Coordinates of C-alpha atoms in Angstrom, one line a residue:
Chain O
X1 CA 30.7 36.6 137.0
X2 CA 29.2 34.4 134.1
X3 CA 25.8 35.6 135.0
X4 CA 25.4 38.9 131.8
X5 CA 21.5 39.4 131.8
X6 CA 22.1 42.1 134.1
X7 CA 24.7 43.8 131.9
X8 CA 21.7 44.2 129.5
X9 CA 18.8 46.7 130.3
X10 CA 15.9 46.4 128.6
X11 CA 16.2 49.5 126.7
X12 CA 19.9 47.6 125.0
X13 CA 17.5 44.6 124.0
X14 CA 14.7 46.6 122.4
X15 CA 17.5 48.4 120.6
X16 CA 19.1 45.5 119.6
X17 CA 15.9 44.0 118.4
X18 CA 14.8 47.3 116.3
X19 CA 18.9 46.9 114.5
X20 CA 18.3 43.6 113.5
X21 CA 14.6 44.3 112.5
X22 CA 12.6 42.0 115.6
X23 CA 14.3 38.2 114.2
X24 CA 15.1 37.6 117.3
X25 CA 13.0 37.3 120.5
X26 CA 14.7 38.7 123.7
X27 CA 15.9 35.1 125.2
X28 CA 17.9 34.8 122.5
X29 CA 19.3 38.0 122.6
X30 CA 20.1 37.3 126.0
X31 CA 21.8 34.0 125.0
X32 CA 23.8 35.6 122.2
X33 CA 24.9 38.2 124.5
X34 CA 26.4 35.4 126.7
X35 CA 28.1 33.9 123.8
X36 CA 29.3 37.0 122.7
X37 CA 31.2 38.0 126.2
X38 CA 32.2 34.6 126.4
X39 CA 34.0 34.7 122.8
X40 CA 35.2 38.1 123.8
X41 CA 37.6 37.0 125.9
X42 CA 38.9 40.7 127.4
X43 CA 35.9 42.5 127.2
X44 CA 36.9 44.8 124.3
X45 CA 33.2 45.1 123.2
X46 CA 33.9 43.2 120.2
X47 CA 35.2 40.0 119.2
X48 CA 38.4 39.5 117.1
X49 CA 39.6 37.3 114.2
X50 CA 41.8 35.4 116.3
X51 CA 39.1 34.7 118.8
X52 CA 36.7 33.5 116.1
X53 CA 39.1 31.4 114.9
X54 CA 39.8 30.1 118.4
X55 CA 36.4 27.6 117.2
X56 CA 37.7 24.8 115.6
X57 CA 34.4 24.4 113.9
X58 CA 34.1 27.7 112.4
X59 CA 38.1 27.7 112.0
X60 CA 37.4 24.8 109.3
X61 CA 34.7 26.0 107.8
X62 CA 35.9 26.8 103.6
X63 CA 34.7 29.9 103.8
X64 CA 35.5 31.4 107.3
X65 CA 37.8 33.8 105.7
X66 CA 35.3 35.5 104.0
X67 CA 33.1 35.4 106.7
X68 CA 35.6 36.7 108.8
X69 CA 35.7 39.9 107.3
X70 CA 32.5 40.3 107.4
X71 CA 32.5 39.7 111.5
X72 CA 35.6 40.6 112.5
X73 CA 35.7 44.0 114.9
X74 CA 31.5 43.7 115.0
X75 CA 30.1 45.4 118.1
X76 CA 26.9 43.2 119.8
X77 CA 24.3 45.0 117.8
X78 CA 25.8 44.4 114.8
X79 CA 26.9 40.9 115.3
X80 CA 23.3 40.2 115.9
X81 CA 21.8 42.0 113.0
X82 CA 24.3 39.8 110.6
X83 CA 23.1 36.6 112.5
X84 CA 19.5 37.6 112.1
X85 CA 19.7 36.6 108.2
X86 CA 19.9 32.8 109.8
X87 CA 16.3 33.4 112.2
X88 CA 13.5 30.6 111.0
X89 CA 12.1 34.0 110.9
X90 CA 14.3 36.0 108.7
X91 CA 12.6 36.2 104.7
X92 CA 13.9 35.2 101.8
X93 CA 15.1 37.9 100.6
X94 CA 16.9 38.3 103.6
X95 CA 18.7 34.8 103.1
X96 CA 19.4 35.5 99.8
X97 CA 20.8 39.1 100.6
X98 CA 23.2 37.6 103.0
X99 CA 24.6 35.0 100.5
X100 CA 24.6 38.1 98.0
X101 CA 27.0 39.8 100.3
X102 CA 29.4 37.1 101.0
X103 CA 29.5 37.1 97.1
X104 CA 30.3 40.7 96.9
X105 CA 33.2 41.4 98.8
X106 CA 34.4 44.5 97.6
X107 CA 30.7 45.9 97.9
X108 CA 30.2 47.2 94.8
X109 CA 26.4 46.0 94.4
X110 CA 27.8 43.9 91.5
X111 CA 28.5 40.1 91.4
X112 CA 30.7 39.7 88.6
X113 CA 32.2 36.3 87.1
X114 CA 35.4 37.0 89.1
X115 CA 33.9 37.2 92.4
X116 CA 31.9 33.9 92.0
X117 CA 34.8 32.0 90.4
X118 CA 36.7 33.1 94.2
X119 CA 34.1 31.8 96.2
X120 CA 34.0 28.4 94.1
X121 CA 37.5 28.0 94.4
X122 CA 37.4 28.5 98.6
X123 CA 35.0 25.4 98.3
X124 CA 36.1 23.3 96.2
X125 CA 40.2 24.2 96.9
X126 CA 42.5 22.1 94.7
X127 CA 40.1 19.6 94.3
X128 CA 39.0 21.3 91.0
X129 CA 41.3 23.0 88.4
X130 CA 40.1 26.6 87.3
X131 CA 39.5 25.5 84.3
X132 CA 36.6 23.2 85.4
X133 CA 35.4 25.6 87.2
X134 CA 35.1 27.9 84.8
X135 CA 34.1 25.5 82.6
X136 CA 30.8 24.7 85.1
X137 CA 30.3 27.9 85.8
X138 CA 29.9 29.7 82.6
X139 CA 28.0 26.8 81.7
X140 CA 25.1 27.2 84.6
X141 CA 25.7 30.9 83.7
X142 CA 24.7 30.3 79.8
X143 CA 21.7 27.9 80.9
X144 CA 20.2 30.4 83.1
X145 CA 20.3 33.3 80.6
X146 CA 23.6 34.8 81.8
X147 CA 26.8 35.8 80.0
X148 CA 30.6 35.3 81.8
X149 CA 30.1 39.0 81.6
X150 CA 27.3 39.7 83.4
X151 CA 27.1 41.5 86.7
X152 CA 24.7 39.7 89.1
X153 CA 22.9 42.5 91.3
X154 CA 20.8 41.5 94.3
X155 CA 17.9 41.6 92.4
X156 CA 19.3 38.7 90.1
X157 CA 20.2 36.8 92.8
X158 CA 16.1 37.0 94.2
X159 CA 15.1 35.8 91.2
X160 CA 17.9 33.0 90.6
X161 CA 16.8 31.4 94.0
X162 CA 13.4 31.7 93.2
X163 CA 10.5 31.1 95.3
X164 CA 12.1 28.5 97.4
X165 CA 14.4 29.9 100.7
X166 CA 17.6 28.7 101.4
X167 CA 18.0 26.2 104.1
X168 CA 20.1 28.5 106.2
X169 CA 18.7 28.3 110.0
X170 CA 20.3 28.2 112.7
X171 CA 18.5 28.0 116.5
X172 CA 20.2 29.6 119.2
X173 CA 20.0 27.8 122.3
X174 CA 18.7 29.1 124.9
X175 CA 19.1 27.7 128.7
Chain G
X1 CA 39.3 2.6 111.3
X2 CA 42.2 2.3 108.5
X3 CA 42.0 6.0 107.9
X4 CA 45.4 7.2 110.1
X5 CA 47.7 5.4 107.6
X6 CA 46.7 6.6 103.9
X7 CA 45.3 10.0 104.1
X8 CA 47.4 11.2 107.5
X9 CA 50.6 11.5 105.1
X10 CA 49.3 14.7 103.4
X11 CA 49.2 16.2 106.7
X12 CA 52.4 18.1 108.0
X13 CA 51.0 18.1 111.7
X14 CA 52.4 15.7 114.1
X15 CA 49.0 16.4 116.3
X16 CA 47.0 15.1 113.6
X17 CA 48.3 11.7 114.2
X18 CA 46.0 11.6 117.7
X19 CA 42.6 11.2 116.4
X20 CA 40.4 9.8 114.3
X21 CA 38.0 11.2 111.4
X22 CA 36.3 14.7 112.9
X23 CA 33.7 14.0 109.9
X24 CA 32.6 10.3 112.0
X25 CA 31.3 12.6 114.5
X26 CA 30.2 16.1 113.4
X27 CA 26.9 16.0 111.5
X28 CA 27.6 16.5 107.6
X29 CA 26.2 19.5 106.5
X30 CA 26.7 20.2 102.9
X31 CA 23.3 19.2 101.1
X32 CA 25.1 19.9 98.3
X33 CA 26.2 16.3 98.2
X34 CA 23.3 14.7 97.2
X35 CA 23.6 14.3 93.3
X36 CA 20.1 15.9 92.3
X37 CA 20.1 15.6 88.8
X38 CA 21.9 18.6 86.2
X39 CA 23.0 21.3 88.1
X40 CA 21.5 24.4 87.9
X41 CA 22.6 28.2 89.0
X42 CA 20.6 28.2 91.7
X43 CA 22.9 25.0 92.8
X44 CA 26.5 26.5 92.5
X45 CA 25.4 30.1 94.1
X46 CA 23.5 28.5 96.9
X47 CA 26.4 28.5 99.7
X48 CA 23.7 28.3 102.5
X49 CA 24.7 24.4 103.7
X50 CA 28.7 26.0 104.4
X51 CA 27.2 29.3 106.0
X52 CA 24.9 27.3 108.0
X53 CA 27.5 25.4 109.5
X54 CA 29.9 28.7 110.0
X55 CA 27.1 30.5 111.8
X56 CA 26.0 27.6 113.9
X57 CA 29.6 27.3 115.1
X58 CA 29.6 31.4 116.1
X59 CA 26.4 30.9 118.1
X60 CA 27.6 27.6 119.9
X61 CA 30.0 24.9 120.0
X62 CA 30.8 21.8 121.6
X63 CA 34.4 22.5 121.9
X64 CA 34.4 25.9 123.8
X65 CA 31.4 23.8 125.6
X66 CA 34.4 21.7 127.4
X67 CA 36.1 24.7 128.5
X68 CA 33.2 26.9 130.1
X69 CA 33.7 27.3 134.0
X70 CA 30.0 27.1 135.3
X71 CA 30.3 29.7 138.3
X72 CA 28.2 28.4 141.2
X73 CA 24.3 30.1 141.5
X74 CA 24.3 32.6 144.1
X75 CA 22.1 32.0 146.8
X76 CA 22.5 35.0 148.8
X77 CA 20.1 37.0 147.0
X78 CA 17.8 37.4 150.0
X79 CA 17.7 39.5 153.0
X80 CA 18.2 36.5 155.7
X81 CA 20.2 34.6 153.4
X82 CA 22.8 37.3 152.5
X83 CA 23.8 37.6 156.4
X84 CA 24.2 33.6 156.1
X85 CA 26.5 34.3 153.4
X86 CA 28.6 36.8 155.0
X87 CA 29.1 34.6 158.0
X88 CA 30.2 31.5 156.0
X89 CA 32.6 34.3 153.9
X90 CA 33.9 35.0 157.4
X91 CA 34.3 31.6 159.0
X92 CA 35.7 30.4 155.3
X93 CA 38.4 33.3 155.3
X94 CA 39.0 33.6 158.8
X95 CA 38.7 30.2 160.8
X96 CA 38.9 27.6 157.9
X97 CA 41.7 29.2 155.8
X98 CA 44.3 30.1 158.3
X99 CA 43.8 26.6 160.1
X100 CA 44.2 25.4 156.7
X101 CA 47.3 27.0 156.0
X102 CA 48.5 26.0 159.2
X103 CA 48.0 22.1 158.3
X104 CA 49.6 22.5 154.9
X105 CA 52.6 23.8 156.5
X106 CA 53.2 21.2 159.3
X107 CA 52.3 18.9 156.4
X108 CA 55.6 20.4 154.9
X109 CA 57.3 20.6 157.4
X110 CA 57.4 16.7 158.5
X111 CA 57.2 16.2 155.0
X112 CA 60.7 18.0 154.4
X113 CA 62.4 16.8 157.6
X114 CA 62.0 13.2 156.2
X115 CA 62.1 13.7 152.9
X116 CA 65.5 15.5 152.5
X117 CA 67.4 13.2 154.9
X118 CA 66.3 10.0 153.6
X119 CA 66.9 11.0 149.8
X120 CA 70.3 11.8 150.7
X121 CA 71.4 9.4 152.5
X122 CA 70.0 6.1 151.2
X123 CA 71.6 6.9 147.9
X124 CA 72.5 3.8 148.2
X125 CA 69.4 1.1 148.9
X126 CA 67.3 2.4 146.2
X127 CA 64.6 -0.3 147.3
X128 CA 64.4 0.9 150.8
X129 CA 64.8 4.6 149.6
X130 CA 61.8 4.4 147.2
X131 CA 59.2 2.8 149.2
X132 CA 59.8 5.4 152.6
X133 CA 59.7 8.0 149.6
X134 CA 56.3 6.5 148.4
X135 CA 55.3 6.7 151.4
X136 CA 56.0 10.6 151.6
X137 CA 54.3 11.3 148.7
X138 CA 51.4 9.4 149.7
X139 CA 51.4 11.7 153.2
X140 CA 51.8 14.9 151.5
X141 CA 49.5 14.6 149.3
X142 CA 46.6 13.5 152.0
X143 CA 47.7 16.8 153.8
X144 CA 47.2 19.0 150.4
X145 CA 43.5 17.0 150.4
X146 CA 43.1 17.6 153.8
X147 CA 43.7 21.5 153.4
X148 CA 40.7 21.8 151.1
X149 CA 38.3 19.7 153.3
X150 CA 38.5 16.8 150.2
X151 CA 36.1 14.2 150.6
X152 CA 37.1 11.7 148.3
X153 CA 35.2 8.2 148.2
X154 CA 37.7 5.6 146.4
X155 CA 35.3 2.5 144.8
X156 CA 37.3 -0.3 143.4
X157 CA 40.6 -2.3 143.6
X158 CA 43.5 0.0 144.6
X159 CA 46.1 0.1 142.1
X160 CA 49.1 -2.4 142.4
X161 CA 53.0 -1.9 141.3
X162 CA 53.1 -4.7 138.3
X163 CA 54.8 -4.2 135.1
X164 CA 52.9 -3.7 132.1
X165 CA 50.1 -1.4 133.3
X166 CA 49.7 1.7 132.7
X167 CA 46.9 3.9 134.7
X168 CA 44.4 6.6 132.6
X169 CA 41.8 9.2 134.0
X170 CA 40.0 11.9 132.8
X171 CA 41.3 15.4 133.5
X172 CA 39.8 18.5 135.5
X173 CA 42.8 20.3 137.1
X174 CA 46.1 19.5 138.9
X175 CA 44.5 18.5 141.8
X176 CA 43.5 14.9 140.0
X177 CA 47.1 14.1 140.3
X178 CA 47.2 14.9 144.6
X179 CA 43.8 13.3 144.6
X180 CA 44.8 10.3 143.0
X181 CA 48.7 10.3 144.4
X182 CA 47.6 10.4 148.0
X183 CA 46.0 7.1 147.8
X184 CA 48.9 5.4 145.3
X185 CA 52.5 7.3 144.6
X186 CA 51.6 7.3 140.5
X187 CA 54.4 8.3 138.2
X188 CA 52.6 10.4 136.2
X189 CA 53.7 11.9 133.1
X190 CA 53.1 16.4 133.4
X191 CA 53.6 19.2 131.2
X192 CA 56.5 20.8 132.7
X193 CA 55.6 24.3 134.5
X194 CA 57.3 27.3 135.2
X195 CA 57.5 28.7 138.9
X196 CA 57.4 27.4 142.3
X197 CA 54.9 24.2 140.9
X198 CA 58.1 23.6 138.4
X199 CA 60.8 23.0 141.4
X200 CA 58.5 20.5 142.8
X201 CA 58.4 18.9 140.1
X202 CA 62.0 18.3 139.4
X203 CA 62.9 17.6 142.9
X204 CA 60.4 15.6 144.3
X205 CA 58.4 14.8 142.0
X206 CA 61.4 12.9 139.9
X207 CA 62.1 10.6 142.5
X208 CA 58.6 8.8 142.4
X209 CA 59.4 8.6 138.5
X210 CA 57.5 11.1 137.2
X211 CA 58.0 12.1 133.3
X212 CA 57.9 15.5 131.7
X213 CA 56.9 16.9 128.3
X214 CA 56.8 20.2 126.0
X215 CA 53.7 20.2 124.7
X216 CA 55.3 22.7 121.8
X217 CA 57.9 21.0 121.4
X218 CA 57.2 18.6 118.5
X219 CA 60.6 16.2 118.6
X220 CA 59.7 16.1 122.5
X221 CA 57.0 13.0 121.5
X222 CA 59.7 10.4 120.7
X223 CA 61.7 10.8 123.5
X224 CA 58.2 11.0 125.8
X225 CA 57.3 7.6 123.7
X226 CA 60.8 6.0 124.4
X227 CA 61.0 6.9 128.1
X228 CA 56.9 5.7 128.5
X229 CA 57.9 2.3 127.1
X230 CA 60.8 2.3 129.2
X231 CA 59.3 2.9 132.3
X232 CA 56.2 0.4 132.0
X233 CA 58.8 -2.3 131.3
X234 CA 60.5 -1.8 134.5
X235 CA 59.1 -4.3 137.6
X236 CA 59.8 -2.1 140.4
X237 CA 58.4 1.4 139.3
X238 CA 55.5 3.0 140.0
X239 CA 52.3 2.7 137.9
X240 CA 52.7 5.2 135.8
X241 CA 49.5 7.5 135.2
X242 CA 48.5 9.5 131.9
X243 CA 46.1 12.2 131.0
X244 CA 44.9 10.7 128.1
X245 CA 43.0 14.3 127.3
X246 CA 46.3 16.7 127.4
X247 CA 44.3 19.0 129.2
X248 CA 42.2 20.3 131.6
X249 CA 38.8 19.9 130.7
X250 CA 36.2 21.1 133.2
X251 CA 34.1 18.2 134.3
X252 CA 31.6 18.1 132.4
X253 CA 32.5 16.9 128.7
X254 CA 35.4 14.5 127.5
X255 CA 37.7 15.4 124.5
X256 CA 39.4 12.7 122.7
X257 CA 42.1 10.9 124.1
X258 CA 45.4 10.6 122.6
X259 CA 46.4 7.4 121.4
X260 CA 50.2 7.5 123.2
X261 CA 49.0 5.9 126.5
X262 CA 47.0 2.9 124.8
X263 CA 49.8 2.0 122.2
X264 CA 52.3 0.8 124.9
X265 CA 51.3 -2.7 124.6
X266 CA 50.4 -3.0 128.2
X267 CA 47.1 -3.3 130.4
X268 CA 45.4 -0.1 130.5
X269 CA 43.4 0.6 133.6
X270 CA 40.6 3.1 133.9
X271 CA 40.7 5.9 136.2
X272 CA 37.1 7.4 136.4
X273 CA 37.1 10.9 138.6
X274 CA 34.0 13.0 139.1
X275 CA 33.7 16.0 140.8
X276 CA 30.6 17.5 143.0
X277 CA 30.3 20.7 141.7
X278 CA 27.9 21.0 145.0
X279 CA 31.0 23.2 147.1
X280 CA 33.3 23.8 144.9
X281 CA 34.0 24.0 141.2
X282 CA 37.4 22.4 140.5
X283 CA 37.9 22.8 137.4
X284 CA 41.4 24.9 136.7
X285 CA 40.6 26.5 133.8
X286 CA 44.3 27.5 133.1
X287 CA 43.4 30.5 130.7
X288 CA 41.7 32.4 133.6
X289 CA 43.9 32.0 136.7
X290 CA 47.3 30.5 137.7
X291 CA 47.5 27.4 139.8
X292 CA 48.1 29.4 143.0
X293 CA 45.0 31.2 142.6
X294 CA 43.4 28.1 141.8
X295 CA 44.8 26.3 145.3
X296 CA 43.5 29.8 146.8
X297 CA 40.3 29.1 145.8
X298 CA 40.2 26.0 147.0
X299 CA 41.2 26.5 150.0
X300 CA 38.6 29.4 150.9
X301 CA 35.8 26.9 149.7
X302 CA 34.3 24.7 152.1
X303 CA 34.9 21.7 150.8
X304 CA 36.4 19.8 148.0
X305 CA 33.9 17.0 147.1
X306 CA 35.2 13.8 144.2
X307 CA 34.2 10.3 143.5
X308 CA 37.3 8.1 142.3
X309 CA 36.2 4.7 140.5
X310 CA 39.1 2.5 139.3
X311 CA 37.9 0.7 136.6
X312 CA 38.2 -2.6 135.4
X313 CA 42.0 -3.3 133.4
X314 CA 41.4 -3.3 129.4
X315 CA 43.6 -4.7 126.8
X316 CA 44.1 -4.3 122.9
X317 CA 41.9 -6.4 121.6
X318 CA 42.5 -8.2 118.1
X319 CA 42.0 -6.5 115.2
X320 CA 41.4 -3.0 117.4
X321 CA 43.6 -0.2 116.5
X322 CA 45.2 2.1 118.7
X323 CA 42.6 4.8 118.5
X324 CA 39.4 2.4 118.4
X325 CA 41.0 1.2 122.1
X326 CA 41.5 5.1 123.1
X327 CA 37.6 5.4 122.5
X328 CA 36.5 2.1 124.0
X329 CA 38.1 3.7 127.4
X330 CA 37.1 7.0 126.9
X331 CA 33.4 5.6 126.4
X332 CA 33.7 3.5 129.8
X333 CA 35.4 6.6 131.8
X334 CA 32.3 8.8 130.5
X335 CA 29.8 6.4 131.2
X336 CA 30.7 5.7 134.8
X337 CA 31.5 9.8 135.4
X338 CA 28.5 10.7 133.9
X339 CA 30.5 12.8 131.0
X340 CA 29.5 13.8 127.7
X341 CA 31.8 12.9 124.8
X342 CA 33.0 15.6 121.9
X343 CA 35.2 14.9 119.2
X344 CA 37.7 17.2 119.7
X345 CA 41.4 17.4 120.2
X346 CA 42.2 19.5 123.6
X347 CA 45.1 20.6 122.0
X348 CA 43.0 22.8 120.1
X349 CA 42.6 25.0 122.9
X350 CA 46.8 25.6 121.9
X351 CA 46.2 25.8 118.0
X352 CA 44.6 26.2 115.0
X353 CA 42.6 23.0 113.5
X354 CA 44.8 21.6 110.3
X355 CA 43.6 22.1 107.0
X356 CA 43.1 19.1 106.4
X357 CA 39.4 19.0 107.6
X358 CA 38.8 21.7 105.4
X359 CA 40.3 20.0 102.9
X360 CA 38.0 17.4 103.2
X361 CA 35.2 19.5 102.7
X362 CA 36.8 21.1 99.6
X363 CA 36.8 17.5 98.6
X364 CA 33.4 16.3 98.9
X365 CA 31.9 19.3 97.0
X366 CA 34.2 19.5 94.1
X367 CA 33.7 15.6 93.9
X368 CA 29.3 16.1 93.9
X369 CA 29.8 19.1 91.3
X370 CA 32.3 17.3 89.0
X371 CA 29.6 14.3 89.1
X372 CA 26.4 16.9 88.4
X373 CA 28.6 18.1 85.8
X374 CA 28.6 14.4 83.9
X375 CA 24.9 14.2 84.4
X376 CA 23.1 15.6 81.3

């Protein structure tokens, strides 16, 4: 039946809520538990790469690859806790840790020119040649204080974005 | 919208072809494009806009939206309502059903007894053979209605053989085409399916007119095209009937329709079809249970309960392209349903999104940085 808020006991929820450190309130948990089963088409307990790209939406997003390896094979707890960075509720340091991670994907702790020039090149595709891009970036790099050596840690990244938090919110909807 | 003929040539996907620019209706989210002055570090690091959009499309989406069976709200959560319940499970399974089953089959059975003879031996007076066909169609399809209780209120002209008209509804499962065929013999133009649904197709089905496809077949469009044209042209054959959507979509949303039907320089007539979701959910969603178990359902329900509006004939009208026509109708056939519109493709349900649309994206930010970058 389509009806999963009696799959979840209340013990699950407050155990979800504790993983993802209490962004979410329990109606949404509820309601990304629905989604969740409903992208998990066979009830493995998590949700695949082919069924996340099975939303054209996220499918043409420039960096769903990255992303999916960040998602792909998550169980429900920990699909929640790596949605909770995008909670109205969720710090800034929070935010900024997430976008830190997508930057690091060998999760080293380190974002090094390399990694950056990658991401730039998901977004911008052939539209840009390397060498503009690593033309801009060592030049943002320089103004800010940085050398196309540096290794940008997670501290760094804080301080780069400042005082102001990223506009990354998303609102689950709950019916 | 000129957009189909310039940009559509970097595209190596014949589906692409179908429908107009995704970015017209999805909300833009890159903020990114606003030139803001010199760009900073903060600028080119801050990939929130894209991961935004990524995570907003985890946590919902219009197009899965479309294909989401609602099951009904149970209403036998009480102890003098659940005894209610189990006596309408009884008289559903046990009365309705096999006197259900029984109809469907003398239905057949006339159907066959008439059907077989006169196909085989009228080969010659095709006029004569067609119409006491059309007929037969008609009849069997009122007895497939019948076995799931339908009540199906018809509001507007009834459709008329002419030439040059071509007939286009929305789509919620199989049973649009019976609903629709028992009041008119349509041609309508079918994926082609395997099993017993398959044989009826190519015997009986063919005679009213009716025109297959592949939907993975990619060369199959042409010849689908040709024999489309073909058969509007013709003065004596049935009004043909398309699916504008390509699939089944469950009642509730519209997704875009294909431009094939409205490009055949012919009238196209609105088919509006809404179903009351009241007895019976008929949507076939085809990913979770075969048409069989689909009919099954429906005949164990108490009652299958649709509104039919024909709408009033369109034509092209100067200066519209294909595609601008496609959404004109879709926009009428939603209004009068009640239906929301996405901008999807159903055929996304089969495949992957193109890159192009990513492309795009790629586009619009490499074009903002490039200008940042001239902006000392």
């Amino acid at each position: 039946m389509g009806n999963t808020s009696s799959m979840l006991t209340q013990y699950d929820i407050e155990e979800v809520q504790s993983h993802c450190h209490e962004l979410f309130e329990q109606q949404e948990i509820l309601s990304l538990y629905q989604r969740f089963c409903q992208l998990d088409r066979n009830a493995k307990g998590f949700i695949s790469a082919d069924e996340f790209l099975s939303v054209p939406e996220f499918a043409m997003n420039p960096l769903s690859q990255r992303l999916l390896k960040m998602v792909d094979g998550l169980n429900f707890k920990d699909f929640v806790a790596f949605l909770s960075a995008f909670s109205a509720k969720a710090s800034l340091r929070q935010k900024v840790q997430l976008i830190f991670k997508v930057y690091d994907s060998d999760c080293n702790g380190k974002v090094s020119f390399k990694d950056i020039m990658e991401v730039l090149r998901d977004l911008s595709g052939s539209f840009m040649s390397d060498e503009q891009r690593e033309e801009v970036l060592s030049q943002v790099l320089k103004e800010s204080g940085y050398t196309s050596d540096s290794f940008l840690t997670v501290e760094d990244f804080v301080k780069i974005f400042g005082s102001c938090k990223p506009e990354m919110d998303v609102e689950i909807p709950v019916d | 919208m000129s957009s189909t003929a310039g940009r559509l040539v970097t595209s190596r996907s014949e589906l692409d072809l179908d429908h107009p620019n995704l970015e017209d209706y999805l909300p833009s989210g890159s903020s990114i494009n606003e030139p803001r002055g010199k760009l900073s570090l903060r600028d080119l690091l801050d990939i929130s806009p894209t991961l935004t959009e990524a995570a907003g499309a985890i946590v919902d989406d219009s197009f899965t939206r479309c294909f989401k069976s609602n099951p009904p709200e149970p209403w036998n959560w009480n102890i003098y309502l659940f005894p209610l319940w189990c006596f309408g499970v009884v008289v559903r399974y046990c009365l309705l059903f096999p006197l259900r089953v029984v109809t469907l089959a003398f239905g057949w059975i006339i159907f066959l007894s008439l059907f077989i003879p006169v196909n085989a031996l009228l080969k010659g007076q095709d006029r004569l053979r067609k119409k006491i066909e059309r007929v037969l169609v008609e009849m069997i399809c009122s007895f497939f209605v019948a076995s799931w209780t339908g009540v199906v209120k018809y509001h507007g002209p009834r459709p008329s053989i002419r030439p040059k008209q071509v007939y286009v509804a929305n789509h919620t499962s199989m049973i649009d085409f019976i609903v629709l065929e028992q009041m008119t013999a349509f041609a309508v133009i079918m994926q082609k399916h395997p099993g017993w649904v398959g044989l009826l197709q190519s015997t009986i089905l063919e005679s009213v007119g009716c025109i297959w496809f592949n939907r993975s077949e990619a060369k199959d469009r042409e010849i689908v095209a040709r024999k489309l044209r073909d058969h509007v042209q013709g003065t004596d054959n049935n009004p043909l009937l398309i699916f504008p959507e390509g699939t089944c979509v469950n009642n509730n949303y519209t997704v875009m329709f294909k431009k094939g039907a409205f490009e055949l320089d012919c009238t196209v007539c609105p088919i509006a079809i809404k179903y009351n979701k009241i007895f019976v959910d008929a949507f076939w969603n085809s990913r979770k249970q075969s048409f069989t178990m689909h009919l099954l359902q429906l005949m164990t329900s108490w009652a299958v309960v649709c509104e039919v509006w024909y709408l009033e004939p369109q034509t092209l009208r100067p200066g519209e392209t294909g595609i601008e026509f496609a959404e004109r109708v879709r926009d009428m056939i939603s209004l009068r349903a009640g239906l929301k519109k996405v901008p999807w493709d159903g055929y996304l349900k089969y495949s992957r999104p193109s890159s192009k649309h990513s492309e795009r994206k790629q586009q619009s930010f490499a074009e903002s940085i490039l200008a940042r970058l001239e902006e000392k």
